[in-house]
């Protein structure tokens, strides 16, 4: 072709694509591809919000089943890594309240954000653990408790924030508390207060309990929004954790888990010099929250790839660009 200078490594391969965001579910897409005789499935998905991340979800089971049927499964590790979405902390039995912080940037108002979300996961259960949120400007009694009930419960503080949450148990024994916070005042929803939020944890049981926590919001994807930020403004321990940050469905052990490797500097700043030759800062890192090893290989993924420009990008036909 006069418009092509490079050829893929498998130019005669047949490619089928399923849009699981608009048309069908991920599980339906896997069944559809299998019916069409797919030999390999690449899952361009990395879900973490409100997920057990222990192999028990319908998505993870479908990926595992396709593997068991002889179809190679390839799963990206996700882009959480050092994007400060994931945190982990050991709650000490009988110690009382342990206080930590996370941050919601002021830009969230301009973005039109209405919600942020917190997922708390434990392999030991959460019956004896209190998880409480409070904005740093709140009053003495403005504590929002995450619910221990299976049905969603909502509580409100004096600042107008609503926390709606519930607790559930996966088939693989992972307990999850999941909730969202929004600001509801004057009969309308608005951005929850930005700035520093406090995370209060208390273990009332007899044994320590290790928690994995995930933050996200309704307008940003893998980073840049609500997050655990390491900052000198925070006097307590930083609980952001790049390990145990692999997202679903790379949480399926028999899926080939692929991390991102950087051979160039961060191209967001326009620097196309030699990179770190290491895992990309954003790449998900193992193991799974229950200790299962997941990642098998790393591949170039931080502006290391030459690819044809999208027809919608404004580039001249036949242009090639660096892709992350």
Coordinates of N, CA and C in Angstrom, one line a residue, residues 68-253:
X68 N -9.4 -22.4 29.9 CA -9.6 -23.8 30.1 C -10.0 -24.5 28.8
X69 N -10.6 -23.7 27.9 CA -11.1 -24.2 26.6 C -10.0 -24.1 25.5
X70 N -8.8 -23.8 25.9 CA -7.7 -23.8 25.0 C -7.4 -22.5 24.3
X71 N -8.0 -21.4 24.7 CA -7.8 -20.1 24.0 C -6.8 -19.3 24.9
X72 N -5.7 -18.8 24.3 CA -4.7 -18.0 25.1 C -5.4 -16.7 25.5
X73 N -5.2 -16.3 26.7 CA -5.7 -15.1 27.3 C -4.6 -14.1 27.7
X74 N -4.7 -12.9 27.1 CA -3.6 -11.9 27.4 C -4.3 -10.7 28.1
X75 N -3.8 -10.4 29.3 CA -4.4 -9.3 30.1 C -3.4 -8.3 30.5
X76 N -3.6 -7.0 30.2 CA -2.8 -5.9 30.7 C -2.9 -5.8 32.2
X77 N -1.7 -5.4 32.8 CA -1.7 -5.3 34.3 C -2.5 -4.0 34.8
X78 N -2.9 -3.1 33.9 CA -3.6 -1.9 34.3 C -2.6 -0.8 34.5
X79 N -3.2 0.4 34.7 CA -2.4 1.7 34.8 C -2.5 2.3 36.1
X80 N -2.7 1.5 37.2 CA -2.8 2.1 38.5 C -1.4 2.4 39.1
X81 N -0.6 1.3 39.2 CA 0.8 1.4 39.6 C 1.1 2.6 40.6
X82 N 1.9 3.5 40.1 CA 2.2 4.7 40.9 C 1.3 5.9 40.6
X83 N 0.1 5.6 40.2 CA -0.9 6.7 40.0 C -1.7 7.0 41.2
X84 N -1.3 6.4 42.4 CA -1.8 6.8 43.7 C -3.3 6.4 43.9
X85 N -3.8 5.5 43.1 CA -5.2 5.1 43.3 C -5.3 4.0 44.3
X86 N -4.3 3.2 44.5 CA -4.3 2.1 45.4 C -3.5 2.4 46.7
X87 N -4.1 1.9 47.8 CA -3.4 2.0 49.1 C -3.5 0.8 49.9
X88 N -2.6 0.5 50.8 CA -2.7 -0.6 51.7 C -2.3 -0.3 53.1
X89 N -2.9 -0.9 54.1 CA -2.6 -0.5 55.4 C -2.9 -1.7 56.3
X90 N -2.1 -2.0 57.3 CA -2.4 -3.0 58.3 C -3.1 -2.3 59.5
X91 N -4.3 -2.7 59.8 CA -5.0 -2.2 60.9 C -4.7 -3.0 62.2
X92 N -4.2 -2.4 63.2 CA -3.6 -3.1 64.3 C -4.8 -3.3 65.3
X93 N -4.9 -4.6 65.8 CA -6.0 -4.9 66.7 C -5.8 -4.2 68.0
X94 N -6.9 -3.5 68.5 CA -6.9 -2.8 69.7 C -6.1 -1.6 69.8
X95 N -5.6 -1.0 68.7 CA -4.8 0.2 68.8 C -5.6 1.4 68.8
X96 N -6.9 1.4 68.5 CA -7.7 2.6 68.4 C -7.6 3.1 66.9
X97 N -8.0 4.4 66.8 CA -8.1 5.0 65.5 C -6.7 5.2 64.8
X98 N -6.6 4.8 63.6 CA -5.4 5.1 62.7 C -5.9 6.0 61.7
X99 N -5.3 7.2 61.5 CA -5.7 8.2 60.6 C -4.8 8.4 59.5
X100 N -5.3 8.5 58.3 CA -4.6 8.7 57.0 C -5.3 9.8 56.2
X101 N -4.7 10.1 55.1 CA -5.3 11.2 54.3 C -5.3 10.8 52.8
X102 N -6.2 11.4 52.1 CA -6.2 11.4 50.6 C -6.6 12.7 50.1
X103 N -6.4 13.0 48.8 CA -6.6 14.3 48.3 C -7.5 14.4 47.1
X104 N -8.4 15.4 47.1 CA -9.2 15.7 45.9 C -8.8 17.0 45.3
X105 N -8.2 17.1 44.1 CA -7.7 18.3 43.6 C -8.9 19.3 43.3
X106 N -8.5 20.6 43.3 CA -9.5 21.7 43.1 C -10.1 21.6 41.7
X107 N -9.4 21.0 40.7 CA -9.8 20.9 39.4 C -11.1 20.0 39.2
X108 N -11.4 19.2 40.3 CA -12.6 18.4 40.2 C -13.8 19.2 40.0
X109 N -13.9 20.4 40.5 CA -15.0 21.3 40.4 C -15.2 21.7 38.9
X110 N -14.1 22.1 38.3 CA -14.1 22.4 36.8 C -14.4 21.3 36.0
X111 N -14.0 20.1 36.4 CA -14.3 18.9 35.6 C -15.8 18.5 35.7
X112 N -16.5 19.0 36.6 CA -17.9 18.7 36.8 C -18.1 17.4 37.6
X113 N -17.2 17.0 38.4 CA -17.3 15.8 39.2 C -18.4 15.9 40.2
X114 N -19.2 14.8 40.3 CA -20.2 14.7 41.3 C -20.0 13.6 42.4
X115 N -19.1 12.7 42.1 CA -18.9 11.6 43.0 C -17.4 11.2 43.1
X116 N -17.0 10.7 44.2 CA -15.8 9.8 44.3 C -16.1 8.5 45.0
X117 N -15.3 7.5 44.8 CA -15.6 6.2 45.2 C -14.5 5.6 46.0
X118 N -14.8 4.8 47.0 CA -13.8 4.1 47.8 C -14.2 2.6 47.9
X119 N -13.2 1.8 47.6 CA -13.3 0.3 47.7 C -12.4 -0.2 48.8
X120 N -12.9 -0.9 49.7 CA -12.0 -1.5 50.8 C -12.1 -3.0 50.7
X121 N -11.0 -3.7 50.6 CA -11.0 -5.1 50.5 C -10.2 -5.8 51.6
X122 N -10.7 -6.9 52.1 CA -10.0 -7.6 53.2 C -10.2 -9.1 53.0
X123 N -9.1 -9.9 53.2 CA -9.2 -11.3 53.2 C -9.6 -11.9 54.5
X124 N -9.7 -11.1 55.5 CA -10.0 -11.5 56.9 C -11.4 -11.1 57.4
X125 N -12.2 -10.5 56.5 CA -13.5 -10.0 56.9 C -13.4 -8.5 57.5
X126 N -14.5 -7.8 57.5 CA -14.5 -6.4 58.0 C -15.5 -6.2 59.1
X127 N -16.0 -7.2 59.7 CA -17.0 -7.1 60.8 C -16.4 -6.2 61.9
X128 N -15.1 -6.4 62.2 CA -14.5 -5.7 63.4 C -13.8 -4.5 63.0
X129 N -13.9 -4.0 61.8 CA -13.1 -2.9 61.3 C -14.1 -1.7 61.0
X130 N -13.8 -0.5 61.6 CA -14.6 0.7 61.2 C -13.8 1.5 60.2
X131 N -14.5 1.8 59.1 CA -13.9 2.7 58.1 C -14.7 4.0 58.0
X132 N -14.0 5.1 58.3 CA -14.7 6.4 58.4 C -14.1 7.4 57.5
X133 N -14.9 8.3 56.9 CA -14.4 9.4 56.1 C -14.8 10.7 56.7
X134 N -13.9 11.7 56.5 CA -14.2 13.0 57.1 C -13.4 14.0 56.3
X135 N -14.1 15.1 55.9 CA -13.3 16.2 55.2 C -12.6 17.0 56.3
X136 N -11.4 17.4 55.9 CA -10.5 18.0 56.9 C -11.1 19.3 57.5
X137 N -12.1 19.9 56.8 CA -12.7 21.2 57.4 C -14.0 20.9 58.1
X138 N -14.3 19.6 58.2 CA -15.6 19.2 58.9 C -15.6 19.5 60.4
X139 N -16.7 19.5 61.0 CA -16.9 19.7 62.4 C -16.5 18.4 63.2
X140 N -16.6 18.5 64.5 CA -16.2 17.4 65.4 C -17.0 16.2 65.1
X141 N -18.2 16.3 64.7 CA -19.1 15.1 64.5 C -19.3 14.8 63.1
X142 N -18.6 15.4 62.2 CA -18.8 15.1 60.7 C -18.1 13.9 60.3
X143 N -18.4 12.7 60.9 CA -17.8 11.5 60.5 C -18.8 10.7 59.7
X144 N -18.3 10.1 58.6 CA -19.2 9.3 57.7 C -18.7 7.9 57.7
X145 N -19.5 7.0 58.4 CA -19.1 5.6 58.6 C -19.5 4.8 57.3
X146 N -18.6 3.9 56.9 CA -18.9 2.9 55.8 C -19.8 1.9 56.5
X147 N -20.8 1.4 55.7 CA -21.8 0.5 56.2 C -21.3 -0.9 56.3
X148 N -21.7 -1.7 57.3 CA -21.4 -3.1 57.4 C -22.6 -4.0 56.9
X149 N -23.6 -3.3 56.4 CA -24.8 -4.1 55.9 C -24.7 -4.4 54.4
X150 N -25.4 -5.4 54.0 CA -25.4 -5.8 52.6 C -26.3 -4.9 51.8
X151 N -27.3 -4.3 52.4 CA -28.1 -3.3 51.7 C -27.4 -1.9 51.8
X152 N -27.6 -1.1 50.8 CA -26.9 0.2 50.8 C -27.5 1.1 51.8
X153 N -26.7 1.7 52.6 CA -27.1 2.7 53.6 C -26.4 4.0 53.3
X154 N -27.1 5.2 53.6 CA -26.6 6.5 53.3 C -26.6 7.3 54.6
X155 N -25.5 8.0 54.8 CA -25.3 8.9 56.0 C -24.9 10.3 55.5
X156 N -25.2 11.3 56.3 CA -24.9 12.7 55.8 C -24.1 13.4 56.9
X157 N -23.2 14.4 56.5 CA -22.6 15.3 57.4 C -23.1 16.7 57.3
X158 N -22.6 17.6 58.1 CA -23.1 19.0 58.2 C -22.7 19.8 57.0
X159 N -21.7 19.3 56.2 CA -21.2 19.9 55.0 C -22.1 19.6 53.8
X160 N -23.0 18.7 53.9 CA -23.9 18.4 52.8 C -23.4 17.1 52.1
X161 N -22.4 16.4 52.6 CA -21.9 15.2 51.9 C -22.8 14.0 52.3
X162 N -23.1 13.2 51.3 CA -23.8 11.9 51.5 C -22.7 10.8 51.2
X163 N -22.6 9.8 52.1 CA -21.8 8.6 51.9 C -22.8 7.5 51.8
X164 N -22.9 6.8 50.7 CA -23.8 5.6 50.5 C -22.9 4.4 50.3
X165 N -23.1 3.4 51.1 CA -22.1 2.2 51.0 C -22.8 0.9 51.5
X166 N -22.1 -0.2 51.2 CA -22.6 -1.5 51.6 C -21.4 -2.4 51.8
X167 N -21.6 -3.6 52.3 CA -20.6 -4.6 52.4 C -21.0 -5.9 51.8
X168 N -20.1 -6.6 51.1 CA -20.5 -7.9 50.5 C -19.3 -8.8 50.5
X169 N -19.6 -10.1 50.2 CA -18.6 -11.2 50.3 C -18.5 -11.9 49.0
X170 N -17.3 -12.1 48.4 CA -17.2 -12.8 47.2 C -17.2 -14.3 47.4
X171 N -17.3 -15.0 46.3 CA -17.3 -16.5 46.3 C -15.9 -17.0 46.8
X172 N -14.9 -16.2 46.6 CA -13.5 -16.6 47.0 C -13.1 -16.1 48.4
X173 N -14.1 -15.5 49.1 CA -13.9 -15.2 50.5 C -13.3 -13.8 50.8
X174 N -13.4 -12.9 49.8 CA -12.9 -11.5 49.9 C -14.1 -10.7 50.4
X175 N -13.9 -9.9 51.4 CA -15.0 -9.0 51.9 C -14.7 -7.6 51.3
X176 N -15.7 -7.0 50.8 CA -15.6 -5.6 50.2 C -16.6 -4.7 50.8
X177 N -16.1 -3.5 51.3 CA -16.9 -2.4 51.6 C -16.8 -1.4 50.4
X178 N -17.9 -1.0 49.8 CA -17.9 -0.1 48.7 C -18.8 1.0 48.9
X179 N -18.4 2.3 48.6 CA -19.2 3.4 48.8 C -18.9 4.6 47.9
X180 N -19.8 5.5 47.8 CA -19.5 6.7 47.0 C -19.9 7.9 47.9
X181 N -19.3 9.1 47.7 CA -19.6 10.3 48.3 C -20.0 11.3 47.3
X182 N -21.1 12.0 47.6 CA -21.5 13.2 46.7 C -21.9 14.3 47.6
X183 N -22.0 15.5 47.1 CA -22.5 16.6 47.9 C -23.9 16.9 47.4
X184 N -24.8 16.9 48.3 CA -26.2 17.1 48.0 C -26.7 18.3 48.9
X185 N -26.8 19.5 48.3 CA -27.3 20.6 49.0 C -28.3 21.4 48.1
X186 N -29.3 22.1 48.7 CA -30.2 22.9 47.9 C -30.9 22.0 46.8
X187 N -31.2 20.8 47.2 CA -31.9 19.9 46.2 C -31.1 19.6 44.9
X188 N -29.8 19.7 45.0 CA -29.0 19.4 43.8 C -27.6 18.8 44.2
X189 N -27.1 18.0 43.3 CA -25.8 17.4 43.5 C -24.7 18.3 43.0
X190 N -23.5 18.2 43.7 CA -22.4 19.0 43.3 C -21.1 18.3 43.7
X191 N -20.0 18.8 43.4 CA -18.7 18.2 43.7 C -18.5 18.1 45.2
X192 N -18.1 16.9 45.7 CA -17.7 16.8 47.1 C -16.5 17.8 47.4
X193 N -16.5 18.3 48.6 CA -15.4 19.3 48.9 C -14.1 18.7 48.5
X194 N -13.3 19.6 47.8 CA -12.0 19.3 47.4 C -11.0 19.5 48.5
X195 N -9.7 19.2 48.3 CA -8.7 19.3 49.3 C -8.5 18.0 50.1
X196 N -8.0 18.1 51.3 CA -7.7 16.9 52.1 C -8.9 16.3 52.7
X197 N -9.0 15.0 52.5 CA -9.9 14.1 53.2 C -9.2 13.2 54.2
X198 N -9.9 12.9 55.3 CA -9.3 12.1 56.3 C -9.9 10.7 56.2
X199 N -9.1 9.7 56.4 CA -9.5 8.3 56.4 C -9.2 7.7 57.8
X200 N -10.2 7.4 58.5 CA -10.0 6.9 59.9 C -10.3 5.4 59.9
X201 N -9.4 4.6 60.5 CA -9.6 3.1 60.5 C -9.4 2.7 62.0
X202 N -10.3 1.7 62.4 CA -10.1 1.2 63.7 C -10.5 -0.3 63.7
X203 N -9.6 -1.1 64.2 CA -9.7 -2.5 64.3 C -10.1 -2.9 65.7
X204 N -11.4 -3.3 65.9 CA -11.9 -3.7 67.2 C -11.8 -5.2 67.5
X205 N -11.1 -5.9 66.6 CA -11.0 -7.3 66.8 C -9.8 -7.7 67.6
X206 N -9.4 -9.0 67.6 CA -8.3 -9.5 68.3 C -7.1 -9.8 67.5
X207 N -7.2 -9.7 66.2 CA -6.0 -9.9 65.3 C -5.9 -8.8 64.3
X208 N -4.7 -8.5 63.9 CA -4.5 -7.5 62.9 C -5.2 -7.8 61.6
X209 N -5.6 -6.8 60.8 CA -6.3 -7.0 59.6 C -5.7 -6.1 58.5
X210 N -5.2 -6.7 57.4 CA -4.6 -6.0 56.3 C -5.6 -5.6 55.3
X211 N -5.7 -4.3 54.9 CA -6.7 -3.8 54.0 C -6.0 -3.3 52.7
X212 N -6.7 -3.6 51.6 CA -6.4 -2.9 50.3 C -7.5 -1.9 50.0
X213 N -7.1 -0.7 49.6 CA -8.1 0.4 49.4 C -7.8 1.0 48.0
X214 N -8.9 1.3 47.3 CA -8.9 1.8 46.0 C -9.8 3.1 45.9
X215 N -9.2 4.2 45.3 CA -9.9 5.4 45.1 C -10.1 5.7 43.6
X216 N -11.3 6.2 43.3 CA -11.5 6.8 41.9 C -12.6 7.8 42.0
X217 N -12.9 8.4 40.8 CA -14.0 9.3 40.8 C -14.7 9.2 39.4
X218 N -15.7 10.1 39.2 CA -16.5 9.9 38.0 C -16.0 10.6 36.8
X219 N -14.9 11.3 36.8 CA -14.5 12.1 35.6 C -13.0 11.7 35.2
X220 N -12.2 11.2 36.1 CA -10.9 10.8 35.6 C -10.8 9.3 35.6
X221 N -9.7 8.8 34.9 CA -9.6 7.3 34.7 C -8.6 6.7 35.7
X222 N -7.3 6.7 35.3 CA -6.3 6.0 36.1 C -5.6 6.9 37.0
X223 N -5.7 8.2 36.9 CA -4.9 9.1 37.7 C -5.3 10.5 37.5
X224 N -4.9 11.4 38.4 CA -5.1 12.8 38.2 C -6.3 13.3 39.0
X225 N -7.1 12.4 39.6 CA -8.2 12.9 40.4 C -8.0 12.6 41.8
X226 N -9.1 12.0 42.5 CA -9.0 11.7 43.9 C -8.0 10.6 44.1
X227 N -7.0 10.8 45.0 CA -5.9 9.8 45.1 C -5.2 9.9 46.5
X228 N -4.5 8.8 46.8 CA -3.6 8.9 47.9 C -2.3 9.6 47.5
X229 N -2.1 10.8 48.0 CA -0.9 11.6 47.5 C 0.1 11.7 48.6
X230 N 1.4 11.4 48.3 CA 2.5 11.5 49.2 C 2.8 13.0 49.2
X231 N 2.7 13.6 50.4 CA 2.9 15.1 50.4 C 3.4 15.5 51.8
X232 N 4.3 16.5 51.9 CA 4.7 16.9 53.2 C 3.6 17.6 54.0
X233 N 2.5 17.9 53.4 CA 1.4 18.5 54.1 C 0.7 17.4 55.0
X234 N 1.0 16.2 54.7 CA 0.3 15.1 55.5 C 1.3 14.6 56.5
X235 N 0.9 14.7 57.8 CA 1.9 14.4 58.9 C 1.8 12.9 59.2
X236 N 0.8 12.2 58.8 CA 0.7 10.8 59.1 C 1.3 9.9 58.0
X237 N 1.4 8.6 58.2 CA 2.0 7.7 57.3 C 1.3 7.8 55.9
X238 N 2.1 7.6 54.9 CA 1.5 7.6 53.5 C 1.2 6.1 53.2
X239 N -0.1 5.8 52.7 CA -0.5 4.4 52.5 C -0.6 4.1 51.0
X240 N -0.3 5.0 50.1 CA -0.3 4.7 48.7 C 0.7 3.5 48.5
X241 N 0.3 2.6 47.6 CA 1.0 1.4 47.4 C 0.9 0.9 45.9
X242 N 2.1 0.9 45.3 CA 2.1 0.5 43.9 C 2.0 -1.0 43.7
X243 N 2.4 -1.8 44.7 CA 2.3 -3.2 44.7 C 0.8 -3.6 44.9
X244 N 0.5 -4.8 44.5 CA -0.9 -5.3 44.7 C -1.9 -4.5 43.9
X245 N -1.4 -3.9 42.8 CA -2.2 -2.9 42.1 C -2.7 -3.5 40.7
X246 N -2.5 -4.8 40.5 CA -3.0 -5.4 39.2 C -4.5 -5.3 39.2
X247 N -5.1 -4.9 38.1 CA -6.5 -4.8 37.9 C -7.1 -6.0 37.2
X248 N -8.4 -6.1 37.2 CA -9.1 -7.2 36.6 C -9.2 -6.9 35.1
X249 N -9.1 -8.0 34.2 CA -9.0 -9.4 34.5 C -7.6 -10.0 34.6
X250 N -6.5 -9.1 34.7 CA -5.2 -9.7 34.9 C -5.1 -10.4 36.2
X251 N -6.1 -10.3 37.0 CA -6.2 -11.0 38.3 C -6.5 -12.5 38.1
X252 N -6.7 -12.9 36.9 CA -6.9 -14.3 36.6 C -5.5 -15.0 36.4
X253 N -5.1 -15.9 37.3 CA -3.7 -16.4 37.3 C -3.3 -17.0 35.9

